[in-house]
Short mmCIF file of C-alpha atoms in Angstrom, two decimals:
data_model
loop_
_atom_site.label_atom_id
_atom_site.label_comp_id
_atom_site.label_asym_id
_atom_site.label_seq_id
_atom_site.Cartn_x
_atom_site.Cartn_y
_atom_site.Cartn_z
CA UNK A 85 71.12 119.12 138.02
CA UNK A 86 72.89 120.82 134.81
CA UNK A 87 73.84 118.83 132.00
CA UNK A 88 72.66 118.40 128.51
CA UNK A 89 70.18 120.77 127.51
CA UNK A 90 69.05 119.35 123.54
CA UNK A 91 70.36 117.11 120.84
CA UNK A 92 72.00 119.32 118.27
CA UNK A 93 72.60 116.82 115.91
CA UNK A 94 73.38 113.83 114.71
CA UNK A 95 75.50 111.99 112.21
CA UNK A 96 75.34 108.96 110.01
CA UNK A 97 77.53 107.15 108.09
CA UNK A 98 76.33 105.68 104.81
CA UNK A 99 76.75 103.40 101.49
CA UNK A 100 74.34 106.05 98.97
CA UNK A 101 74.47 109.82 99.52
CA UNK A 102 73.07 110.79 96.18
CA UNK A 103 69.79 108.69 97.21
CA UNK A 104 70.34 110.14 100.86
CA UNK A 105 69.86 113.37 99.46
CA UNK A 106 66.78 112.55 97.41
CA UNK A 107 65.31 111.23 100.01
CA UNK A 108 66.14 114.47 102.33
CA UNK A 109 65.75 117.21 100.21
CA UNK A 110 62.65 116.01 98.20
CA UNK A 111 61.01 113.77 100.04
CA UNK A 112 61.27 115.46 104.19
CA UNK A 113 61.32 118.81 103.01
CA UNK A 114 65.33 119.06 104.39
CA UNK A 115 67.25 121.62 102.92
CA UNK A 116 71.22 120.80 101.95
CA UNK A 117 73.32 122.32 104.53
CA UNK A 118 76.59 122.23 102.42
CA UNK A 119 79.02 119.70 100.90
CA UNK A 120 81.73 118.54 102.75
CA UNK A 121 84.87 116.56 101.15
CA UNK A 122 82.91 113.02 102.67
CA UNK A 123 79.07 114.08 102.50
CA UNK A 124 76.91 116.02 103.09
CA UNK A 125 74.94 118.52 106.12
CA UNK A 126 71.16 118.27 106.45
CA UNK A 127 69.51 121.57 107.70
CA UNK A 128 66.23 122.14 109.31
CA UNK A 129 66.21 125.64 110.27
CA UNK A 130 68.47 128.63 110.87
CA UNK A 131 71.31 126.34 112.81
CA UNK A 132 74.60 125.44 110.20
CA UNK A 133 73.13 121.59 110.58
CA UNK A 134 70.74 119.58 112.54
CA UNK A 135 72.39 116.13 110.00
CA UNK A 136 75.90 114.85 109.32
CA UNK A 137 76.12 112.13 106.45
CA UNK A 138 79.14 111.15 105.54
CA UNK A 139 79.99 107.91 103.35
CA UNK A 140 80.68 104.32 104.58
CA UNK A 141 79.42 100.99 105.42
CA UNK A 142 77.87 101.53 108.43
CA UNK A 143 74.47 102.19 107.04
CA UNK A 144 74.13 103.37 111.16
CA UNK A 145 74.20 105.86 113.36
CA UNK A 146 78.56 106.86 114.22
CA UNK A 147 77.91 109.90 116.27
CA UNK A 148 75.32 111.78 118.19
CA UNK A 149 76.18 115.64 119.55
CA UNK A 150 73.84 117.35 122.61
CA UNK A 151 74.69 121.28 123.08
CA UNK A 152 75.13 122.20 126.66
CA UNK A 153 73.91 125.60 127.30
CA UNK A 154 77.58 127.47 128.67
CA UNK A 155 81.82 126.05 128.98
CA UNK A 156 81.25 126.33 132.33
CA UNK A 157 78.15 124.11 132.46
CA UNK A 158 80.21 122.17 130.09
CA UNK A 159 83.20 121.57 132.25
CA UNK A 160 80.94 120.72 135.67
CA UNK A 161 79.44 117.30 133.45
CA UNK A 162 82.88 117.17 132.14
CA UNK A 163 83.78 116.96 136.01
CA UNK A 164 81.39 114.63 136.61
CA UNK A 165 81.97 112.10 134.58
CA UNK A 166 85.23 111.65 135.17
CA UNK A 167 84.11 110.97 139.02
CA UNK A 168 82.59 108.42 137.82
CA UNK A 169 85.07 106.64 136.76
CA UNK A 170 83.48 107.93 132.48
CA UNK A 171 87.15 108.57 129.75
CA UNK A 172 86.46 112.09 128.32
CA UNK A 173 88.79 112.99 125.33
CA UNK A 174 88.77 117.07 124.21
CA UNK A 175 87.83 117.17 120.36
CA UNK A 176 90.08 119.21 118.28
CA UNK A 177 89.76 122.39 116.99
CA UNK A 178 89.33 120.78 113.48
CA UNK A 179 86.79 118.45 113.95
CA UNK A 180 85.19 122.35 116.16
CA UNK A 181 85.42 123.27 113.01
CA UNK A 182 83.94 121.12 111.57
CA UNK A 183 80.79 120.20 113.15
CA UNK A 184 80.75 124.13 113.53
CA UNK A 185 80.46 124.36 116.98
CA UNK A 186 82.81 126.27 119.12
CA UNK A 187 83.88 123.55 121.38
CA UNK A 188 83.73 119.36 121.72
CA UNK A 189 84.02 117.56 124.62
CA UNK A 190 83.60 113.21 123.15
CA UNK A 191 82.48 110.46 125.46
CA UNK A 192 81.37 106.40 124.89
CA UNK A 193 77.93 105.65 126.53
CA UNK A 194 77.19 102.74 128.04
CA UNK A 195 75.92 101.16 125.17
CA UNK A 196 78.99 101.54 122.81
CA UNK A 197 77.14 104.85 121.50
CA UNK A 198 79.81 107.63 120.76
CA UNK A 199 78.58 111.35 122.07
CA UNK A 200 80.26 114.78 121.68
CA UNK A 201 78.88 116.74 124.17
CA UNK A 202 79.07 120.44 122.33
CA UNK A 203 79.05 124.19 123.31
CA UNK A 204 78.07 127.23 120.51
CA UNK A 205 76.48 125.39 117.91
CA UNK A 206 76.49 128.12 114.78
CA UNK A 207 73.21 129.84 113.19
CA UNK A 208 73.68 129.36 108.78
CA UNK A 209 74.42 132.25 106.80
CA UNK A 210 70.60 132.21 105.98
CA UNK A 211 67.50 131.32 106.65
CA UNK A 212 66.11 128.09 106.48
CA UNK A 213 63.90 127.62 103.13
CA UNK A 214 62.58 124.38 102.24
CA UNK A 215 61.37 124.23 99.06
CA UNK A 216 58.40 121.55 100.06
CA UNK A 217 57.16 122.86 102.81
CA UNK A 218 54.22 124.47 104.04
CA UNK A 219 55.49 124.84 107.58
CA UNK A 220 58.69 123.71 109.14
CA UNK A 221 59.94 121.52 111.64
CA UNK A 222 59.87 122.03 115.30
CA UNK A 223 63.69 122.51 116.93
CA UNK A 224 63.68 125.31 119.05
CA UNK A 225 64.29 124.61 122.48
CA UNK A 226 63.74 120.64 121.77
CA UNK A 227 66.62 120.47 119.64
CA UNK A 228 66.70 118.78 116.52
CA UNK A 229 64.43 115.76 117.32
CA UNK A 230 64.42 112.41 118.87
CA UNK A 231 65.75 109.32 118.49
CA UNK A 232 65.54 106.08 119.36
CA UNK A 233 68.88 103.60 120.41
CA UNK A 234 68.63 99.90 120.57
CA UNK A 235 69.49 98.88 123.74
CA UNK A 236 71.01 95.41 123.60
CA UNK A 237 70.52 94.29 126.23
CA UNK A 238 72.14 96.43 128.69
CA UNK A 239 69.71 96.44 131.57
CA UNK A 240 67.24 99.99 131.88
CA UNK A 241 69.55 101.25 135.28
CA UNK A 242 73.43 100.90 134.18
CA UNK A 243 71.86 103.08 130.97
CA UNK A 244 69.25 105.35 133.03
CA UNK A 245 72.84 105.46 135.59
CA UNK A 246 74.76 107.22 132.44
CA UNK A 247 71.98 109.41 131.11
CA UNK A 248 69.73 110.40 134.63
CA UNK A 249 72.66 110.00 136.94
CA UNK A 250 75.70 111.78 134.76
CA UNK A 251 74.19 113.99 131.69
CA UNK A 252 71.00 115.15 133.67
CA UNK A 253 68.38 113.93 131.70
CA UNK A 254 64.98 112.82 133.06
CA UNK A 255 62.86 109.78 132.89
CA UNK A 256 59.10 110.46 130.47
CA UNK A 257 57.45 107.39 130.70
CA UNK A 258 58.95 103.27 130.06
CA UNK A 259 56.59 101.16 127.32
CA UNK A 260 56.71 97.56 127.69
CA UNK A 261 54.50 95.72 124.87
CA UNK A 262 54.30 92.14 123.87
CA UNK A 263 54.72 92.40 120.32
CA UNK A 264 54.54 88.89 120.32
CA UNK A 265 54.39 85.40 121.70
CA UNK A 266 57.61 85.88 123.68
CA UNK A 267 58.66 89.21 122.20
CA UNK A 268 58.64 92.24 124.15
CA UNK A 269 59.61 95.73 122.96
CA UNK A 270 60.56 96.95 126.52
CA UNK A 271 61.67 101.31 125.68
CA UNK A 272 62.70 103.80 127.90
CA UNK A 273 61.82 107.74 127.12
CA UNK A 274 64.22 110.38 128.46
CA UNK A 275 63.83 114.12 127.87
CA UNK A 276 66.58 117.15 128.73
CA UNK A 277 63.98 120.51 127.61
CA UNK A 278 59.87 119.69 127.12
CA UNK A 279 60.27 118.10 123.94
CA UNK A 280 58.41 115.21 125.79
CA UNK A 281 61.66 113.01 124.71
CA UNK A 282 64.81 114.02 123.20
CA UNK A 283 66.47 110.17 123.22
CA UNK A 284 64.80 106.85 124.28
CA UNK A 285 65.86 103.21 124.04
CA UNK A 286 64.22 100.34 123.33
CA UNK A 287 64.92 96.64 123.57
CA UNK A 288 64.00 94.80 120.93
CA UNK A 289 64.78 92.64 117.87
CA UNK A 290 66.71 95.23 115.12
CA UNK A 291 69.67 94.77 113.21
CA UNK A 292 71.11 98.61 113.62
CA UNK A 293 71.46 100.45 116.67
CA UNK A 294 69.35 103.32 115.60
CA UNK A 295 66.20 102.07 114.95
CA UNK A 296 64.57 106.13 113.81
CA UNK A 297 64.87 109.15 114.32
CA UNK A 298 62.24 111.69 114.43
CA UNK A 299 61.42 115.22 112.91
CA UNK A 300 58.36 117.00 113.48
CA UNK A 301 56.23 119.95 111.74
CA UNK A 302 54.20 122.66 112.62
CA UNK A 303 51.78 122.16 109.79
CA UNK A 304 49.48 118.86 110.28
CA UNK A 305 49.35 119.42 106.61
CA UNK A 306 52.80 118.15 105.70
CA UNK A 307 51.65 115.03 107.14
CA UNK A 308 49.92 114.26 104.81
CA UNK A 309 51.80 115.38 101.65
CA UNK A 310 55.04 113.79 103.15
CA UNK A 311 52.80 110.86 102.95
CA UNK A 312 51.88 111.47 99.82
CA UNK A 313 55.58 112.16 98.81
CA UNK A 314 56.36 108.85 100.13
CA UNK A 315 54.14 106.75 99.06
CA UNK A 316 54.84 108.32 94.63
CA UNK A 317 58.45 107.56 95.49
CA UNK A 318 57.27 104.16 96.21
CA UNK A 319 59.44 105.03 100.00
CA UNK A 320 59.58 101.61 101.58
CA UNK A 321 56.80 102.54 105.07
CA UNK A 322 57.84 100.81 108.78
CA UNK A 323 54.99 102.08 109.96
CA UNK A 324 51.90 103.87 108.09
CA UNK A 325 50.11 106.40 109.92
CA UNK A 326 49.36 106.78 113.91
CA UNK A 327 49.78 107.92 117.60
CA UNK A 328 51.69 106.90 120.27
CA UNK A 329 49.69 107.15 123.38
CA UNK A 330 53.24 108.67 125.74
CA UNK A 331 54.19 111.16 123.61
CA UNK A 332 50.65 112.06 121.64
CA UNK A 333 52.55 112.30 118.69
CA UNK A 334 50.64 111.90 115.13
CA UNK A 335 53.32 110.36 112.46
CA UNK A 336 53.92 107.38 110.26
CA UNK A 337 57.43 105.80 109.84
CA UNK A 338 59.67 105.39 106.75
CA UNK A 339 62.28 103.38 105.52
CA UNK A 340 65.45 105.78 105.53
CA UNK A 341 67.74 104.28 102.52
CA UNK A 342 70.01 103.14 105.01
CA UNK A 343 66.96 100.60 106.25
CA UNK A 344 66.49 102.79 109.76
CA UNK A 345 63.72 104.45 110.44
CA UNK A 346 62.92 107.78 110.46
CA UNK A 347 59.51 109.92 112.00
CA UNK A 348 57.92 112.27 110.34
CA UNK A 349 54.61 113.82 112.87
CA UNK A 350 52.61 116.82 114.20
CA UNK A 351 51.37 117.81 117.67
CA UNK A 352 54.01 116.26 120.08
CA UNK A 353 53.64 116.68 123.54
CA UNK A 354 54.91 118.84 125.68
CA UNK A 355 56.47 117.99 129.32
CA UNK A 356 56.53 120.40 132.12
CA UNK A 357 58.09 119.02 135.49
CA UNK A 358 56.40 120.59 137.84
CA UNK A 359 53.57 119.01 136.61
CA UNK A 360 54.19 114.92 135.41
CA UNK A 361 54.35 111.82 136.63
CA UNK A 362 56.23 108.89 135.49
CA UNK A 363 54.22 105.69 134.03
CA UNK A 364 54.73 102.03 132.31
CA UNK A 365 51.89 101.82 129.83
CA UNK A 366 51.90 98.82 128.17
CA UNK A 367 50.67 99.48 123.78
CA UNK A 368 53.18 101.60 121.72
CA UNK A 369 50.80 102.64 119.04
CA UNK A 370 47.12 104.60 120.15
CA UNK A 371 45.60 103.67 116.68
CA UNK A 372 47.38 102.83 113.80
CA UNK A 373 51.22 102.83 113.14
CA UNK A 374 50.09 99.64 110.80
CA UNK A 375 53.42 97.09 109.17
CA UNK A 376 52.37 97.51 105.26
CA UNK A 377 52.53 94.61 105.00
CA UNK A 378 49.78 93.66 107.34
CA UNK A 379 47.19 96.53 105.69
CA UNK A 380 47.83 94.92 102.69
CA UNK A 381 46.83 91.36 103.69
CA UNK A 382 43.58 92.89 105.14
CA UNK A 383 42.86 95.45 102.37
CA UNK A 384 43.41 92.12 99.72
CA UNK A 385 41.13 89.72 102.93
CA UNK A 386 38.57 93.12 102.28
CA UNK A 387 38.29 92.76 98.55
CA UNK A 388 38.02 89.81 98.57
CA UNK A 389 35.30 88.92 100.91
CA UNK A 390 33.58 91.52 98.71
CA UNK A 391 33.47 90.17 96.12
CA UNK A 392 31.79 87.20 97.47
CA UNK A 393 28.96 88.98 99.02
#
C-alpha cells in the first residue's frame, strides 16, 4: 500500500518569535528561511523550509505536513481516506504557495491533530548553511525528523487504524514503562521510511499536543557543541545526554521557548523492513536522559558527602 513517505515540515503557533529565532538559529544551528506576514520559516537542509512558525497564543503544534510521492499516489490516499469516512479538504492555491508545495490536502487524525498531505515540497534557491554546525542535519529520505505527539487517552488501536491502515505507516515498536507509582508511559513508534520513527504517540502526562520534535545531526561533535551552547545560554533542559534503546539515538532534550522540547540527536537507527521485528520494550532510556533537577540533587549530595569525609 502506498502512502505517506516522509514528514516534510511542521507548523507551530508561538508567542515569542524573537526568542524562537534566537533559539533555533543561534543555539540549534538552523537557518532562517524567510520572513512571512505572521512569522518566519526555518531550514535544516536544501528544502525551502522544514519548520514554519506563526505568531499566536497556542505555543504548540498546529499542523504537520506529510509528503506523498506523487499526485497519483495522493489521489489514491485521498480516495482511501474518503472510503473510510474521513473528511478531506483540497487546499487552495494560496495555501499551497505559502507552504511551497505543488498540492495540499487537509485532514484531521483521530486525536484532533491537523495534517497537510502534500506533494512537491520545493527546494530553496540557495544551499543550506548554518553559522554554527560542523556538519549538517540528517534529512533526505528520512524527512525532516520525528515528532512525538500526545495520544490523550485515545486507544492505540484507534490511531493505528488511521496511521497504519490509511496513511501507510508501519509500527516500529512499543515502549511501556512505569515512570513512578501509578504513572505509566505507553508509546507506539511508527515509520514510513528507513528512519526508525517519523511519528510516535505517547499516553503520558503532558500539557501540549506535542512532546518533542527530533532533529538529527551528521557529526556527533555537534551534539556536544549544541549542548554547551544551550548551557551557556541558560536554556532550560528537559533531559540530559543519553541514549534510547529502540532507535539508538544519542541525544539531549532542550525546552523550546514554547514549553515543548527539541530532541537534538545523532546516530539514529535505520529500519530494514525485510528483517525488522516489532518488539515491546520496558524502558525509554538505555542510559542518561536524566531530569536536570535530579542531576542537581545527586551532585549536591555528592558534594556534601565529599565534604563530610
